[in-house]
Coordinates of C-alpha atoms in Angstrom, one line a residue:
Chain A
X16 CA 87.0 112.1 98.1
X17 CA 84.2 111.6 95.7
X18 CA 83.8 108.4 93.0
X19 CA 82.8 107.8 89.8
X20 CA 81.3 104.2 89.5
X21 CA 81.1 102.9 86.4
X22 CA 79.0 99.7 85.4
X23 CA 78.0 97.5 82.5
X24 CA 76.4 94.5 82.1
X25 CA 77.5 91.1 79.4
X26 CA 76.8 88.0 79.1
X27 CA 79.7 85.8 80.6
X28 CA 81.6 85.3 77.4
X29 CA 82.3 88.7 77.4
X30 CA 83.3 89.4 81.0
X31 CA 87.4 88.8 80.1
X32 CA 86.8 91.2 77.4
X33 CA 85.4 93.8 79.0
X34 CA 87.2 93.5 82.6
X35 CA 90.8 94.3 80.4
X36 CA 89.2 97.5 79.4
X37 CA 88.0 98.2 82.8
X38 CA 91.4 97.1 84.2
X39 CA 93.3 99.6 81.7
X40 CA 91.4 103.0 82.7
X41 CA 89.8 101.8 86.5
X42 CA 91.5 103.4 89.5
X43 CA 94.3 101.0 90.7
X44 CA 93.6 98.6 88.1
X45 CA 90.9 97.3 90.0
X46 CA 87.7 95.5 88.7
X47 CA 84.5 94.8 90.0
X48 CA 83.0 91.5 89.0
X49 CA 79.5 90.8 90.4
X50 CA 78.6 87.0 88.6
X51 CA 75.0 85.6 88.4
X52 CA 74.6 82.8 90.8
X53 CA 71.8 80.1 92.3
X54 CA 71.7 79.0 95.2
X55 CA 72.5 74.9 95.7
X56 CA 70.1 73.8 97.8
X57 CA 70.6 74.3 101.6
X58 CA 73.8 76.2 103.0
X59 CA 77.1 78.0 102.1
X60 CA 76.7 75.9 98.3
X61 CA 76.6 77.9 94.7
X62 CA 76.8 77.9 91.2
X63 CA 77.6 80.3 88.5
X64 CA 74.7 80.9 86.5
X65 CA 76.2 81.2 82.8
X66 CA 73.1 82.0 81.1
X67 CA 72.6 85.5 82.9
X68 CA 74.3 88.8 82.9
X69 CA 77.5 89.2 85.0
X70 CA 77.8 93.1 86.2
X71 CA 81.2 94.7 86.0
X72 CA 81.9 97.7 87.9
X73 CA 85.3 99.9 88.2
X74 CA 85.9 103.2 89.7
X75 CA 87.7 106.9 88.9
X76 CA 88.5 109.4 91.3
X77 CA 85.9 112.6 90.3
X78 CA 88.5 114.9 89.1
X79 CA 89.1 116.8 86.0
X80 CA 90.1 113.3 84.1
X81 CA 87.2 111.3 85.0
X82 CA 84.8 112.6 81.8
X83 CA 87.7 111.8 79.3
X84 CA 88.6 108.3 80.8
X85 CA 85.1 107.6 80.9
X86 CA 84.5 108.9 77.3
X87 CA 87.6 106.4 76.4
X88 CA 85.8 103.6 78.0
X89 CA 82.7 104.1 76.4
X90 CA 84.5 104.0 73.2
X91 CA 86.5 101.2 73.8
X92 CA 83.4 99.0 74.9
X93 CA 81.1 101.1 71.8
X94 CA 84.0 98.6 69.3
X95 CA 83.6 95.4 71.5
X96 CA 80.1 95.7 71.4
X97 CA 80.5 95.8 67.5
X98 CA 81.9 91.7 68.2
X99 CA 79.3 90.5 71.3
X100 CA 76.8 92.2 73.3
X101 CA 77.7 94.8 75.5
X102 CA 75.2 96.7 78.0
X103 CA 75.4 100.6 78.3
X104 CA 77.9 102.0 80.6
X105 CA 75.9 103.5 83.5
X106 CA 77.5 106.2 85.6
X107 CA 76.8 106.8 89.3
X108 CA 78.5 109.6 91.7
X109 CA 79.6 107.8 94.8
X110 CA 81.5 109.5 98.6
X111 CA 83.6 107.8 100.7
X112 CA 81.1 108.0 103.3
X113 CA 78.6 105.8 101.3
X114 CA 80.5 102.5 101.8
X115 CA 82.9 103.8 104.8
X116 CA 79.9 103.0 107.1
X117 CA 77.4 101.0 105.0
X118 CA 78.6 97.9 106.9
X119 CA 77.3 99.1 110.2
X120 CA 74.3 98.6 109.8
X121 CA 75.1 94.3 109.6
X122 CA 77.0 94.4 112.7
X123 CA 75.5 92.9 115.6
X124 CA 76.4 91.6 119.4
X125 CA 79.3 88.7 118.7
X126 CA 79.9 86.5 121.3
X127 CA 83.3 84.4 121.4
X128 CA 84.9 82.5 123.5
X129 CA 83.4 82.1 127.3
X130 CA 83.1 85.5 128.5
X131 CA 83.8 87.6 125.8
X132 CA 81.2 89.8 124.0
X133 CA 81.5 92.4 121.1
X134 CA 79.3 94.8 121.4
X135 CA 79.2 97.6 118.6
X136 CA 79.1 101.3 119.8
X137 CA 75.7 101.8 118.5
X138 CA 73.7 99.2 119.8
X139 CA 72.2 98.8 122.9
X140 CA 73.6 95.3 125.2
X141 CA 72.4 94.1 128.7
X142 CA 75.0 92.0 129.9
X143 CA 74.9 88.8 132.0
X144 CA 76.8 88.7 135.3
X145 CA 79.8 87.0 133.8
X146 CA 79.7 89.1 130.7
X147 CA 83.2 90.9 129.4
X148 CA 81.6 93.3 127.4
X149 CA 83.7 95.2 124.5
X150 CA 82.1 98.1 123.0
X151 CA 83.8 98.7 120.0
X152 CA 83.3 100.8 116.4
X153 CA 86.4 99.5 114.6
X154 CA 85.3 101.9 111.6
X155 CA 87.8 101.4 108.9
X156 CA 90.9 99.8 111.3
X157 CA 91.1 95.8 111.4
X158 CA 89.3 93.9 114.0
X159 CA 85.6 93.5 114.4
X160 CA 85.8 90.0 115.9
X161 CA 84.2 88.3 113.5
X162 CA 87.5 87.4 111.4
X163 CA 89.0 83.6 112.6
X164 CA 92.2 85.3 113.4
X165 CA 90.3 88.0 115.7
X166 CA 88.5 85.2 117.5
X167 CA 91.5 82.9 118.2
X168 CA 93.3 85.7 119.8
X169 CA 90.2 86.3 121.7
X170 CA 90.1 83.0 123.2
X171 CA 93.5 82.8 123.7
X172 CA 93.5 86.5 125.8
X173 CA 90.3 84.3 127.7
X174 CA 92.9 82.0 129.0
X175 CA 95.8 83.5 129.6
X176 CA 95.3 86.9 130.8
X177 CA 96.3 87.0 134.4
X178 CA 95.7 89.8 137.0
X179 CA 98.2 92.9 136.7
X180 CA 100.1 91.7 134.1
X181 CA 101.9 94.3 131.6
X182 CA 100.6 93.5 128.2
X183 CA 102.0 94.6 124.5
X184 CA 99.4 94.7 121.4
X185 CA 101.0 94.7 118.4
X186 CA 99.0 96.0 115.6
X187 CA 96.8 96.9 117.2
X188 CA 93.9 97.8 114.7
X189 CA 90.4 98.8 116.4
X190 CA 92.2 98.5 120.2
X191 CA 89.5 94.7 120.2
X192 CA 92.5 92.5 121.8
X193 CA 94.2 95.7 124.1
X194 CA 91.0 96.2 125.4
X195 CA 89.8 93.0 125.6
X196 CA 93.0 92.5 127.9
X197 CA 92.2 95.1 130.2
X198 CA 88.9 94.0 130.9
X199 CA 90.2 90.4 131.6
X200 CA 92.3 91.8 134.0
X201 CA 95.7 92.6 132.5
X202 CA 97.5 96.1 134.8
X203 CA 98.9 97.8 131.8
X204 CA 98.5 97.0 128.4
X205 CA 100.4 98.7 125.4
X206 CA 98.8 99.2 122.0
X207 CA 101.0 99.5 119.3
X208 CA 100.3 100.4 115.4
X209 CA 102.2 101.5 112.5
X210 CA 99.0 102.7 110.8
X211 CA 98.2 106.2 112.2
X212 CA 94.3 105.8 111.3
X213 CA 94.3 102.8 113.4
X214 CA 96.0 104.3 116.1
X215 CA 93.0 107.0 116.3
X216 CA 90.6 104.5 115.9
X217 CA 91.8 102.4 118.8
X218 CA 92.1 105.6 121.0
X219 CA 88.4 106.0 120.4
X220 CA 87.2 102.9 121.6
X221 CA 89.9 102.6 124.7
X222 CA 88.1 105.6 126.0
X223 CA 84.4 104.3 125.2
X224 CA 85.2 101.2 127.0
X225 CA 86.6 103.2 130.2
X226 CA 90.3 102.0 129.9
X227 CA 92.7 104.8 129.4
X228 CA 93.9 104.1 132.6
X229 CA 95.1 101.0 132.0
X230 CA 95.4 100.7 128.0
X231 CA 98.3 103.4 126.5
X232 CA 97.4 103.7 122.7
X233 CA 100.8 105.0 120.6
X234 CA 101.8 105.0 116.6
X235 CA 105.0 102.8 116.8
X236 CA 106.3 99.4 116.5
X237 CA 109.2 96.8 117.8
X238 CA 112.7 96.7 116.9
X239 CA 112.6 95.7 113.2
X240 CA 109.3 96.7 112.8
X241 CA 109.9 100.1 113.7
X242 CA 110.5 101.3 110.2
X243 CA 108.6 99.1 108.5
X244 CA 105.7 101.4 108.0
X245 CA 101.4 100.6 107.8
X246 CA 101.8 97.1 106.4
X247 CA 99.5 98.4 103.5
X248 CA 102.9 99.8 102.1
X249 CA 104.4 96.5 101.4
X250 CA 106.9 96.4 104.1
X251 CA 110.2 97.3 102.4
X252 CA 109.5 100.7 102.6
X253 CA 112.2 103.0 103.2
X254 CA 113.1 103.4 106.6
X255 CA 111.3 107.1 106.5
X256 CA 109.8 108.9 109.7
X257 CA 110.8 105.7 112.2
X258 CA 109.0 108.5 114.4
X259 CA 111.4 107.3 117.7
X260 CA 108.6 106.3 119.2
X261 CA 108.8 106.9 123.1
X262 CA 106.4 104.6 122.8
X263 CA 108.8 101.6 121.3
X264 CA 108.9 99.8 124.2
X265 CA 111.8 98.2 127.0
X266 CA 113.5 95.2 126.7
X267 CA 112.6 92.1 128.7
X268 CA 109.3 94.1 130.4
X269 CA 106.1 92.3 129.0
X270 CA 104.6 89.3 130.7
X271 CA 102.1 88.6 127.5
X272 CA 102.5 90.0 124.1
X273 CA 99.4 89.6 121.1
X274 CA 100.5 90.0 118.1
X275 CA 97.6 89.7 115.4
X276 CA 100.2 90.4 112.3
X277 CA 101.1 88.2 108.9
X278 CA 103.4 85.4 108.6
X279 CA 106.0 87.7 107.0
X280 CA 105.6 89.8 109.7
X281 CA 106.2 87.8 112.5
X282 CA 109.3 86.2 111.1
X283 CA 111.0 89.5 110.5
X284 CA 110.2 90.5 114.4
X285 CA 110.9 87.2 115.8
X286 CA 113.8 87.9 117.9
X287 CA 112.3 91.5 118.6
X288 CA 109.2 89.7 120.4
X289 CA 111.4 87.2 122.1
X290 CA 113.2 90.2 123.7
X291 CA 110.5 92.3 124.4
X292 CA 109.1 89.2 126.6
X293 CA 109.5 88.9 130.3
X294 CA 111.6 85.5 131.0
X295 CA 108.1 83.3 131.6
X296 CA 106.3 85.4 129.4
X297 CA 103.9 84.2 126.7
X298 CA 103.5 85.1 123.0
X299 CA 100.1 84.4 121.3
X300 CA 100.7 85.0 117.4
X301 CA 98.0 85.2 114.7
X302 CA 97.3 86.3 111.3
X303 CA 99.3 83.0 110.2
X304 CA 98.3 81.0 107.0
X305 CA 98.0 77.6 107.6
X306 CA 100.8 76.7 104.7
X307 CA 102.8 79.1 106.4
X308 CA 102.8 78.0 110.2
X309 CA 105.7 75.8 109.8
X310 CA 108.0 78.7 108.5
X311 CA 107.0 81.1 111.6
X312 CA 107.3 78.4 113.9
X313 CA 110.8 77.3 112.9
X314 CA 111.5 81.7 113.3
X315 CA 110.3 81.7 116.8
X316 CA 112.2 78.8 118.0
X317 CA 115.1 79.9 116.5
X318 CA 114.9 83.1 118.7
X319 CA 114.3 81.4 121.7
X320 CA 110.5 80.1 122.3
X321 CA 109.4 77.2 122.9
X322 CA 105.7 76.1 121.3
X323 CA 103.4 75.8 123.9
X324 CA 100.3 75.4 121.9
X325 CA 98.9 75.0 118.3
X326 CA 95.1 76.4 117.3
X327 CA 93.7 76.9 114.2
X328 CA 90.0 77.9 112.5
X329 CA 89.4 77.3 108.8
X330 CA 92.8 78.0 107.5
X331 CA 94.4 80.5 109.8
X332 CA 96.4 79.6 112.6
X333 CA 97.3 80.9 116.2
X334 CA 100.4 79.9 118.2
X335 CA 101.0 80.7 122.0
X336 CA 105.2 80.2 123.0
X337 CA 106.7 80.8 125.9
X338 CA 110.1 82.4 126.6
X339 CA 111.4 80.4 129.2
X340 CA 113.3 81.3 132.6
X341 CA 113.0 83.1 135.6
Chain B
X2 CA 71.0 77.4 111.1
X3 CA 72.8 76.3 108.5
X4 CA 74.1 79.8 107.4
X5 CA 73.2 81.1 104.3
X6 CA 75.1 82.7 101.3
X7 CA 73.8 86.3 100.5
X8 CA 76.8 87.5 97.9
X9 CA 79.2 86.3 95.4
X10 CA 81.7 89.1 94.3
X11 CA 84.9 89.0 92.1
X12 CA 87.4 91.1 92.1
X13 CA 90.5 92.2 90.2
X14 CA 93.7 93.7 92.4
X15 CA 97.0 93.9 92.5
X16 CA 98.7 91.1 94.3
X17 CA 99.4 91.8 98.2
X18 CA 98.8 95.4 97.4
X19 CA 95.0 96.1 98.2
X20 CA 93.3 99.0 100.1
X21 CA 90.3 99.9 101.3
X22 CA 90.0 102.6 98.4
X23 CA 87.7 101.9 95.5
X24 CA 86.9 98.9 94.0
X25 CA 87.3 97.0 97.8
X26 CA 85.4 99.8 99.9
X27 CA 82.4 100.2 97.9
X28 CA 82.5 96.5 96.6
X29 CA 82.1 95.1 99.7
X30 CA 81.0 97.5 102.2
X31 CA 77.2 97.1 100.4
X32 CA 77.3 93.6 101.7
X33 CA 78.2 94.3 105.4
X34 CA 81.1 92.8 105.5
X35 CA 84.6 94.1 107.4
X36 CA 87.1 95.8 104.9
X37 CA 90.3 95.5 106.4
X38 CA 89.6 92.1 107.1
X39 CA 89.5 91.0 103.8
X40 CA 91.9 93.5 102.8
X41 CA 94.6 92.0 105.4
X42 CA 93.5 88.2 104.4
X43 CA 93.6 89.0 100.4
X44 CA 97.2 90.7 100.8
X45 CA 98.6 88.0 103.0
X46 CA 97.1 85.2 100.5
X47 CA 98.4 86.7 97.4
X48 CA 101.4 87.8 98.5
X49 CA 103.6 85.4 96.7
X50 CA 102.1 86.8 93.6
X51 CA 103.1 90.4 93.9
X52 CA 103.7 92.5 90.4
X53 CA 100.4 90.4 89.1
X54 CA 97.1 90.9 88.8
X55 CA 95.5 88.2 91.1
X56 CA 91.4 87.8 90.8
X57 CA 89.6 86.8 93.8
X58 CA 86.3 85.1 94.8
X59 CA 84.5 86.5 97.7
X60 CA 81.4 84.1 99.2
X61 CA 79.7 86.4 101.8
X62 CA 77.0 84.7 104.4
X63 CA 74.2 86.1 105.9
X64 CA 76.4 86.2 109.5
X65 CA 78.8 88.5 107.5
X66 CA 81.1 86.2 107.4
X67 CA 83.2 85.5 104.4
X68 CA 85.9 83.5 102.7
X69 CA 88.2 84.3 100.0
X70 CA 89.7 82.2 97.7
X71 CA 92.6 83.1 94.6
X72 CA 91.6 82.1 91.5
X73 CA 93.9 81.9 88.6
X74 CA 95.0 84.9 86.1
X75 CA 92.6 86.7 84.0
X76 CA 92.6 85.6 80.6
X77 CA 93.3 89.1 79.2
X78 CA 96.7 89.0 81.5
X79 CA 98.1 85.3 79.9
X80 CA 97.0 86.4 76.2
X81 CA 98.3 89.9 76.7
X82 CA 101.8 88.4 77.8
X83 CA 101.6 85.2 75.2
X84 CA 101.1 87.7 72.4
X85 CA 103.9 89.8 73.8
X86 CA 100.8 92.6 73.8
X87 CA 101.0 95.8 76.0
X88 CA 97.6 96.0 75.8
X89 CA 94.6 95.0 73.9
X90 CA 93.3 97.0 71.3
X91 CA 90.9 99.7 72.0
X92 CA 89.4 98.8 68.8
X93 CA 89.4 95.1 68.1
X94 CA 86.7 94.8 65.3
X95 CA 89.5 96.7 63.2
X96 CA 93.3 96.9 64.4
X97 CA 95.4 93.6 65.4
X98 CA 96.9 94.0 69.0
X99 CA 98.9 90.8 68.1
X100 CA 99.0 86.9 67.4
X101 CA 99.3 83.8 69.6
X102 CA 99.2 80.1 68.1
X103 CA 97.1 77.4 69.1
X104 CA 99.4 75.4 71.3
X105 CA 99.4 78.9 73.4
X106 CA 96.1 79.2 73.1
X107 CA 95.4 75.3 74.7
X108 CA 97.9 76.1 77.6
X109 CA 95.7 78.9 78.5
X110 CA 92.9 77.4 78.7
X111 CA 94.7 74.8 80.3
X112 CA 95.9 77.3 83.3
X113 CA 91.8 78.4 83.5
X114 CA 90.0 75.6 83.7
X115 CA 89.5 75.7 87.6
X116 CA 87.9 78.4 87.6
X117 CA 85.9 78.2 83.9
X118 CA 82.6 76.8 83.4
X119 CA 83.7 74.8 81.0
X120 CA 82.7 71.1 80.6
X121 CA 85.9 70.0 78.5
X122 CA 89.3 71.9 77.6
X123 CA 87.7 72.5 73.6
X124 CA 85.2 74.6 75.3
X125 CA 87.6 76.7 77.5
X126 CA 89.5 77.0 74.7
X127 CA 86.8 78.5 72.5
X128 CA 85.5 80.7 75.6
X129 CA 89.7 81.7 75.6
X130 CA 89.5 82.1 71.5
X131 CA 86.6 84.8 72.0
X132 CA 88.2 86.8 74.7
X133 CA 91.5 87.0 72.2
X134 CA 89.1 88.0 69.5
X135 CA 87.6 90.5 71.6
X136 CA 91.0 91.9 72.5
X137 CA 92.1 91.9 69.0
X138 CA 94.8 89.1 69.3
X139 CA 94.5 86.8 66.2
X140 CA 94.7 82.9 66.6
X141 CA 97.4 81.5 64.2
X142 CA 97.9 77.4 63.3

């Protein structure tokens, strides 16, 4: 699908102004605000620079509308530029494929944990003897290892990843923490996603990494989440195409389950994770807000698993329970 | 290495219910950074907030990694909704989109000063005053 960017520049007073235009004609509502800024001496410190331009940017799909929307924005900003100044509207043409792989090009060998590196698909990586080496193109699926949540689960899989264990993935995004499980060791490993882009993309990089014999990748969830559709719908969804999946998987058959989700999420497949889990099995949970860890723990004991361990980076959390007996 | 910061970028979305589609994708892809990853951490952070508009601050770092932060409702939103306003006017210099009074204006600027450069509330206020102006909503005593 092809773009239309639109861009203007005002001076900071204006930007409210001009963003509600934006906002009323821009694809999805959506606005692009790109603020001047200085640098605060050393590190990750800012501050908004007031007395420069901000740049604000919104987009319409190129179809037969775009020249009369645009027209309409012109206008409205031609009347506010009557009241403050207001830059021209610049136009560019912009594909999918100009930002789809733009971030490539940043990506670099990512080492986390003790063993584990990331290496993308493209770039060349000599590994040290010890070296688990994932080579991985997550394209537009989640899970390039660089987000906390990715990471935790990483370490966690590090440690307790034992040899021929059956392994469930859930949400699996890019395949990073299926994969990253077979190479540790794991016998089989399931990887599960609701999000049928994902599912293609973790396919792809199972077979790069020379898995498939160990690493099944199927669209599909657990129990509840079955018909809960790609998370990008909200959830609540209408229990459409709960595609059976042959691939939803057995009761009681998984010694270690990942399940990189949301808060919301996890609660709502609680007692379908506690099932799914051999008795000894271990859970490792992420995607969990810090404000919200309480809430999923209270979920998870309530269907039966006891809290074996407690991490968190920055603000996100990771949880590792155990469903006990033999 | 202290890491360094290399991009500041706001953006506009609806609450728990952004894609990868335009503005996200081409927003942020131009800085290298991972798109479902902030898509997944904006929708799970905002997600209380759903049916709003819900601005966010992205600080991206030179490792490509970023953090995300909510900031509060755009002005436009809380005058459009105190002035009981659909919209604002397409033409402000000459058609009224509607009224608000002071007291409604000084809660506003109340609910943005976190996020405003403003020294003192009188000058969020009159940053808030402009934006109605520019909108067409009149200030009434």
């Amino acid at each position: 699908m092809n773009w239309l960017e639109l861009s203007v520049e005002v001076d900071s007073e204006a930007v409210e102004a001009v963003a509600e235009v934006l906002a009323r004609y821009g694809y999805n509502g959506g606005v692009v605000v790109e603020p001047a800024w200085t640098p605060g001496g050393e590190g990750p410190e800012f501050s908004y620079d007031t007395t420069r331009p901000s740049v604000l940017r919104t987009y319409l799909p190129l179809d037969g509308q775009a020249e009369e929307t645009r027209q309409r924005i012109e206008q409205a900003l031609w009347h506010l530029g009557q009241m403050r100044p207001v830059g021209p509207l610049q136009t560019r043409a912009l594909q999918e494929e100009d930002w789809a792989n733009a971030w490539k090009q940043h990506y670099t060998v990512l080492r986390v944990g003790e063993r584990i590196v990331i290496a993308p698909s493209w770039l060349d990586y000599q590994p040290a003897p010890a070296d688990v080496v994932l080579h991985l193109d997550p394209g537009m699926a989640f899970g390039t290892g660089l987000h906390p949540t990715t990471r935790l689960c990483l370490r966690l899989l590090e440690h307790y990843t034992r040899p021929g264990q059956q392994v469930l993935d859930l949400g699996t995004g890019s395949g990073i923490l299926a994969i990253a499980a077979a190479h540790l060791g794991a016998g089989q490993v399931l990887a599960l996603d609701n999000d049928p882009v994902a599912v293609a993309v973790a396919a792809e990089n199972v077979a790069r990494n020379g898995v498939c014999d160990r690493v099944t990748v199927a669209e599909g969830s657990l129990g509840a989440g079955a018909p809960m559709g790609h998370w990008l719908s909200g959830g609540s969804g209408p229990p459409e195409a709960a595609a059976p999946g042959d691939a939803v998987p057995g009761v009681g058959r998984f010694d270690l389950i990942v399940a990189n989700l949301i808060a919301r999420v996890l609660m709502i497949l609680a007692a379908d994770l506690a099932a799914a889990l051999a008795p000894g099995g271990v859970l490792i949970s992420s995607g969990i807000l810090e404000t919200r860890t309480a809430e999923v723990e209270a979920a998870f004991a309530s269907a039966g698993l006891r809290l074996l361990e407690r991490y968190a980076e920055g603000e996100w959390v990771a949880l590792v329970h155990r469903r006990d007996g033999h | 290495m202290a890491k360094k910061l290399v991009g500041v970028v706001k953006l506009q979305l609806p609450a728990g219910k952004a894609t990868p589609a335009p503005p996200v994708g081409p927003a942020l892809g131009q800085y290298g950074i991972n798109i479902m990853g902030f898509v997944k951490e904006y929708n799970e952070k905002s997600a209380s907030q759903a049916g709003s508009i819900v601005p966010v601050e992205i600080t991206i770092y030179s490792d490509k990694s970023f953090t995300v932060r909510l900031l509060t409702p755009p002005a436009a939103d809380l005058l459009r909704k105190a002035a009981g306003a659909q919209k604002g006017s397409g033409t402000p210099n000459r058609t009224s989109a509607g009224q608000i009074t002071r007291a409604q204006l000084r809660q506003i600027a109340q609910q943005k000063m976190p996020d405003m450069n403003a020294l003192d509330i009188e000058s969020a206020e009159k940053i808030i005053a402009g934006t109605a102006r520019s909108m067409g909503i009149r200030i009434v005593d």
